[in-house]
PDB file of C-alpha atoms in Angstrom:
ATOM      1  CA  SER A   1      24.855  64.952  26.590  1.00 48.00           C
ATOM      2  CA  GLN A   2      24.567  61.469  28.031  1.00 52.00           C
ATOM      3  CA  THR A   3      24.928  60.454  31.646  1.00 59.00           C
ATOM      4  CA  GLU A   4      26.842  57.376  32.796  1.00 60.00           C
ATOM      5  CA  ASP A   5      23.625  55.314  32.906  1.00 61.00           C
ATOM      6  CA  GLY A   6      22.785  56.212  29.287  1.00 57.00           C
ATOM      7  CA  THR A   7      20.067  58.793  30.060  1.00 60.00           C
ATOM      8  CA  LEU A   8      19.961  61.660  27.582  1.00 62.00           C
ATOM      9  CA  GLU A   9      19.935  65.197  28.871  1.00 67.00           C
ATOM     10  CA  ILE A  10      19.678  68.632  27.331  1.00 65.00           C
ATOM     11  CA  ILE A  11      22.595  70.931  28.026  1.00 66.00           C
ATOM     12  CA  GLU A  12      23.008  74.638  27.359  1.00 69.00           C
ATOM     13  CA  VAL A  13      26.219  75.549  25.588  1.00 67.00           C
ATOM     14  CA  ARG A  14      27.810  78.982  25.091  1.00 70.00           C
ATOM     15  CA  VAL A  15      30.257  79.382  22.204  1.00 68.00           C
ATOM     16  CA  GLU A  16      32.776  82.235  22.349  1.00 71.00           C
ATOM     17  CA  ASN A  17      35.788  82.599  20.079  1.00 69.00           C
ATOM     18  CA  GLY A  18      35.272  79.062  18.794  1.00 65.00           C
ATOM     19  CA  VAL A  19      35.248  77.497  22.285  1.00 69.00           C
ATOM     20  CA  ALA A  20      32.107  75.714  23.558  1.00 67.00           C
ATOM     21  CA  GLU A  21      31.356  75.711  27.276  1.00 74.00           C
ATOM     22  CA  GLN A  22      28.453  74.039  29.110  1.00 73.00           C
ATOM     23  CA  ILE A  23      26.369  76.414  31.215  1.00 73.00           C
ATOM     24  CA  GLY A  24      24.798  75.032  34.386  1.00 70.00           C
ATOM     25  CA  GLU A  25      23.387  71.557  34.899  1.00 69.00           C
ATOM     26  CA  GLY A  26      21.758  69.418  32.219  1.00 66.00           C
ATOM     27  CA  ILE A  27      18.022  68.758  32.058  1.00 61.00           C
ATOM     28  CA  SER A  28      17.247  65.014  32.050  1.00 61.00           C
ATOM     29  CA  LEU A  29      14.975  63.701  29.295  1.00 57.00           C
ATOM     30  CA  ALA A  30      14.136  60.630  31.417  1.00 55.00           C
ATOM     31  CA  GLY A  31      10.494  60.590  32.413  1.00 50.00           C
ATOM     32  CA  ILE A  32       9.390  63.247  29.903  1.00 49.00           C
ATOM     33  CA  GLU A  33       6.429  61.758  28.005  1.00 46.00           C
ATOM     34  CA  ASP A  34       6.325  64.359  25.226  1.00 47.00           C
ATOM     35  CA  PRO A  35       9.410  66.552  25.222  1.00 50.00           C
ATOM     36  CA  GLY A  36       7.990  68.633  22.330  1.00 55.00           C
ATOM     37  CA  GLY A  37      10.320  70.547  20.040  1.00 59.00           C
ATOM     38  CA  ILE A  38      12.633  67.544  19.780  1.00 58.00           C
ATOM     39  CA  VAL A  39      12.926  66.060  16.294  1.00 57.00           C
ATOM     40  CA  ILE A  40      14.785  62.792  15.743  1.00 54.00           C
ATOM     41  CA  GLU A  41      15.769  62.275  12.111  1.00 53.00           C
ATOM     42  CA  GLY A  42      18.323  59.675  11.108  1.00 50.00           C
ATOM     43  CA  GLY A  43      21.311  60.095  13.375  1.00 49.00           C
ATOM     44  CA  SER A  44      20.474  63.697  14.304  1.00 52.00           C
ATOM     45  CA  ILE A  45      18.473  65.126  17.176  1.00 56.00           C
ATOM     46  CA  THR A  46      17.323  68.745  16.835  1.00 59.00           C
ATOM     47  CA  VAL A  47      15.917  70.717  19.758  1.00 57.00           C
ATOM     48  CA  THR A  48      14.000  73.938  19.015  1.00 57.00           C
ATOM     49  CA  GLY A  49      11.627  76.336  20.702  1.00 55.00           C
ATOM     50  CA  ASN A  50      13.838  78.669  22.726  1.00 47.00           C
ATOM     51  CA  SER A  51      13.314  82.249  21.586  1.00 44.00           C
ATOM     52  CA  ASP A  52      16.351  83.843  23.265  1.00 49.00           C
ATOM     53  CA  GLY A  53      18.833  82.316  20.822  1.00 51.00           C
ATOM     54  CA  THR A  54      20.130  79.657  23.203  1.00 50.00           C
ATOM     55  CA  VAL A  55      21.313  76.510  21.448  1.00 51.00           C
ATOM     56  CA  TYR A  56      20.892  73.101  23.045  1.00 48.00           C
ATOM     57  CA  GLU A  57      22.880  69.984  22.234  1.00 49.00           C
ATOM     58  CA  VAL A  58      21.688  66.405  22.702  1.00 47.00           C
ATOM     59  CA  GLN A  59      24.131  63.558  22.194  1.00 47.00           C
ATOM     60  CA  ALA A  60      23.160  59.907  21.916  1.00 47.00           C
ATOM     61  CA  THR A  61      26.600  58.348  21.593  1.00 47.00           C
ATOM     62  CA  GLY A  62      26.718  54.688  22.518  1.00 49.00           C
ATOM     63  CA  VAL A  63      22.945  54.229  22.592  1.00 61.00           C
ATOM     64  CA  PHE A  64      21.428  52.119  19.856  1.00 72.00           C
ATOM     65  CA  THR A  65      18.617  49.785  18.867  1.00 84.00           C
ATOM     66  CA  ARG A  66      19.815  46.400  17.609  1.00 89.00           C
ATOM     67  CA  GLY A  67      18.587  45.761  14.057  1.00 91.00           C
ATOM     68  CA  ASP A  68      18.002  49.437  13.153  1.00 90.00           C
ATOM     69  CA  ALA A  69      20.817  49.342  10.596  1.00 92.00           C
ATOM     70  CA  ASN A  70      19.621  52.335   8.556  1.00 90.00           C
ATOM     71  CA  VAL A  71      18.961  54.429  11.694  1.00 84.00           C
ATOM     72  CA  ASP A  72      15.368  55.357  10.813  1.00 82.00           C
ATOM     73  CA  PHE A  73      13.937  54.218  14.176  1.00 78.00           C
ATOM     74  CA  LEU A  74      12.025  51.377  12.490  1.00 83.00           C
ATOM     75  CA  ILE A  75      12.897  47.697  12.224  1.00 89.00           C
ATOM     76  CA  ASP A  76      11.926  46.583   8.713  1.00 92.00           C
ATOM     77  CA  ILE A  77      13.179  45.196   5.392  1.00 96.00           C
ATOM     78  CA  GLY A  78      15.148  48.423   4.849  1.00 95.00           C
ATOM     79  CA  ASP A  79      17.462  47.373   7.669  1.00 95.00           C
ATOM     80  CA  VAL A  80      18.102  44.001   6.004  1.00 96.00           C
ATOM     81  CA  ILE A  81      18.924  45.821   2.756  1.00 97.00           C
ATOM     82  CA  THR A  82      21.357  48.107   4.621  1.00 96.00           C
ATOM     83  CA  ILE A  83      23.114  45.116   6.216  1.00 97.00           C
ATOM     84  CA  LEU A  84      23.422  43.266   2.891  1.00 97.00           C
ATOM     85  CA  GLY A  85      24.599  46.421   1.106  1.00 97.00           C
ATOM     86  CA  TYR A  86      27.281  46.915   3.740  1.00 96.00           C
ATOM     87  CA  LEU A  87      28.433  43.298   3.525  1.00 96.00           C
ATOM     88  CA  PHE A  88      28.350  42.749  -0.241  1.00 96.00           C
ATOM     89  CA  SER A  89      28.267  46.110  -2.057  1.00 95.00           C
ATOM     90  CA  GLY A  90      30.667  48.205  -0.020  1.00 92.00           C
ATOM     91  CA  GLU A  91      27.917  50.578   1.103  1.00 93.00           C
ATOM     92  CA  VAL A  92      28.429  52.664   4.211  1.00 89.00           C
ATOM     93  CA  GLY A  93      26.899  51.280   7.399  1.00 86.00           C
ATOM     94  CA  PRO A  94      25.847  53.148  10.527  1.00 86.00           C
ATOM     95  CA  GLU A  95      28.487  54.677  12.789  1.00 82.00           C
ATOM     96  CA  CYS A  96      27.405  52.199  15.477  1.00 83.00           C
ATOM     97  CA  GLU A  97      28.092  48.836  13.834  1.00 88.00           C
ATOM     98  CA  ALA A  98      26.388  46.966  16.690  1.00 88.00           C
ATOM     99  CA  ARG A  99      23.091  48.050  15.069  1.00 90.00           C
ATOM    100  CA  MET A 100      23.875  45.529  12.304  1.00 94.00           C
ATOM    101  CA  ASP A 101      25.025  42.731  14.644  1.00 94.00           C
ATOM    102  CA  VAL A 102      21.462  41.446  14.832  1.00 94.00           C
ATOM    103  CA  ASN A 103      22.281  38.026  16.313  1.00 94.00           C
ATOM    104  CA  ASP A 104      24.762  39.590  18.784  1.00 92.00           C
ATOM    105  CA  ASP A 105      27.638  37.240  17.950  1.00 92.00           C
ATOM    106  CA  ASN A 106      30.100  40.171  17.684  1.00 90.00           C
ATOM    107  CA  ALA A 107      30.580  39.605  13.950  1.00 92.00           C
ATOM    108  CA  LEU A 108      28.958  41.249  10.931  1.00 94.00           C
ATOM    109  CA  ASP A 109      28.009  38.554   8.420  1.00 97.00           C
ATOM    110  CA  ILE A 110      25.141  37.090   6.393  1.00 97.00           C
ATOM    111  CA  GLY A 111      23.796  35.512   9.581  1.00 97.00           C
ATOM    112  CA  ASP A 112      22.716  38.969  10.774  1.00 97.00           C
ATOM    113  CA  GLY A 113      20.605  39.629   7.689  1.00 97.00           C
ATOM    114  CA  ILE A 114      19.061  36.146   7.844  1.00 97.00           C
ATOM    115  CA  TYR A 115      18.315  36.488  11.568  1.00 97.00           C
ATOM    116  CA  LEU A 116      16.504  39.779  10.986  1.00 96.00           C
ATOM    117  CA  LEU A 117      14.587  38.401   7.979  1.00 96.00           C
ATOM    118  CA  ASN A 118      13.439  35.439  10.066  1.00 96.00           C
ATOM    119  CA  SER A 119      12.428  37.718  12.935  1.00 95.00           C
ATOM    120  CA  LEU A 120      10.418  39.933  10.595  1.00 94.00           C
ATOM    121  CA  PHE A 121       8.747  37.345   8.370  1.00 94.00           C
ATOM    122  CA  LEU A 122       8.957  33.830   9.879  1.00 95.00           C
ATOM    123  CA  SER A 123       6.315  33.306  12.540  1.00 92.00           C
ATOM    124  CA  GLY A 124       7.722  32.001  15.810  1.00 92.00           C
ATOM    125  CA  SER A 125      11.272  33.212  15.158  1.00 92.00           C
ATOM    126  CA  PRO A 126      12.928  34.960  18.090  1.00 92.00           C
ATOM    127  CA  ASN A 127      13.492  38.694  18.108  1.00 90.00           C
ATOM    128  CA  PRO A 128      17.088  39.912  18.177  1.00 91.00           C
ATOM    129  CA  PRO A 129      18.601  40.337  21.647  1.00 88.00           C
ATOM    130  CA  GLU A 130      17.874  43.633  23.412  1.00 82.00           C
ATOM    131  CA  PRO A 131      18.106  46.479  22.935  1.00 82.00           C
ATOM    132  CA  PHE A 132      15.628  45.818  20.109  1.00 81.00           C
ATOM    133  CA  GLY A 133      12.357  47.373  18.937  1.00 66.00           C
ATOM    134  CA  SER A 134      10.781  50.016  16.741  1.00 50.00           C
ATOM    135  CA  PHE A 135      10.034  53.649  17.530  1.00 47.00           C
ATOM    136  CA  ALA A 136       6.584  52.649  18.810  1.00 39.00           C
ATOM    137  CA  ASP A 137       8.076  50.410  21.501  1.00 50.00           C
ATOM    138  CA  LEU A 138      11.597  51.771  21.417  1.00 50.00           C
ATOM    139  CA  ILE A 139      14.098  49.873  23.512  1.00 52.00           C
ATOM    140  CA  THR A 140      17.455  51.580  23.353  1.00 56.00           C
ATOM    141  CA  GLY A 141      20.503  51.464  25.481  1.00 59.00           C
ATOM    142  CA  PRO A 142      24.174  50.791  25.571  1.00 63.00           C
ATOM    143  CA  ASP A 143      25.280  47.482  24.068  1.00 68.00           C
ATOM    144  CA  PRO A 144      25.051  44.913  26.887  1.00 69.00           C
ATOM    145  CA  THR A 145      27.692  42.842  25.084  1.00 72.00           C
ATOM    146  CA  PRO A 146      30.147  45.427  23.678  1.00 72.00           C
ATOM    147  CA  SER A 147      32.824  44.269  21.278  1.00 72.00           C
ATOM    148  CA  SER A 148      35.730  45.848  19.454  1.00 72.00           C
ATOM    149  CA  ASN A 149      34.464  44.040  16.321  1.00 69.00           C
ATOM    150  CA  THR A 150      31.140  45.927  16.333  1.00 68.00           C
ATOM    151  CA  PRO A 151      31.876  49.198  18.139  1.00 67.00           C
ATOM    152  CA  CYS A 152      29.514  52.013  19.022  1.00 71.00           C
ATOM    153  CA  PRO A 153      31.396  55.292  19.417  1.00 58.00           C
TER     154      PRO A 153
END
């Protein structure tokens, strides 16, 4: 689950007769250098390593990295292609549209793709506004300038 300040935490959930119920308090992932057994792939987070059959759920709703349009935890030309495909080819974008609002003007348009291209390939161009980065120097967080035009669920 996610706390009010955006920190992720692991929660234990029991499912009986189709009803899920949280058991006990969550375990914060803040400050854990190598949580081990946690795999982040696309929009999914999988936690493994508990041998007693307990299932853990981690939710990252509302947390994003600006510019990571294809949700692969990298900022690269693939993100530009995702933005352009969304704008001009009717391709599906990420659930959190703020990922594609690279220039943070609360609109999804060609300016976002151009801004990211400049940031990637034109020396001296500014980076997109935070939260921005790649997995190596990941800066994530809630959108500091939320908008109904580019919502994150």
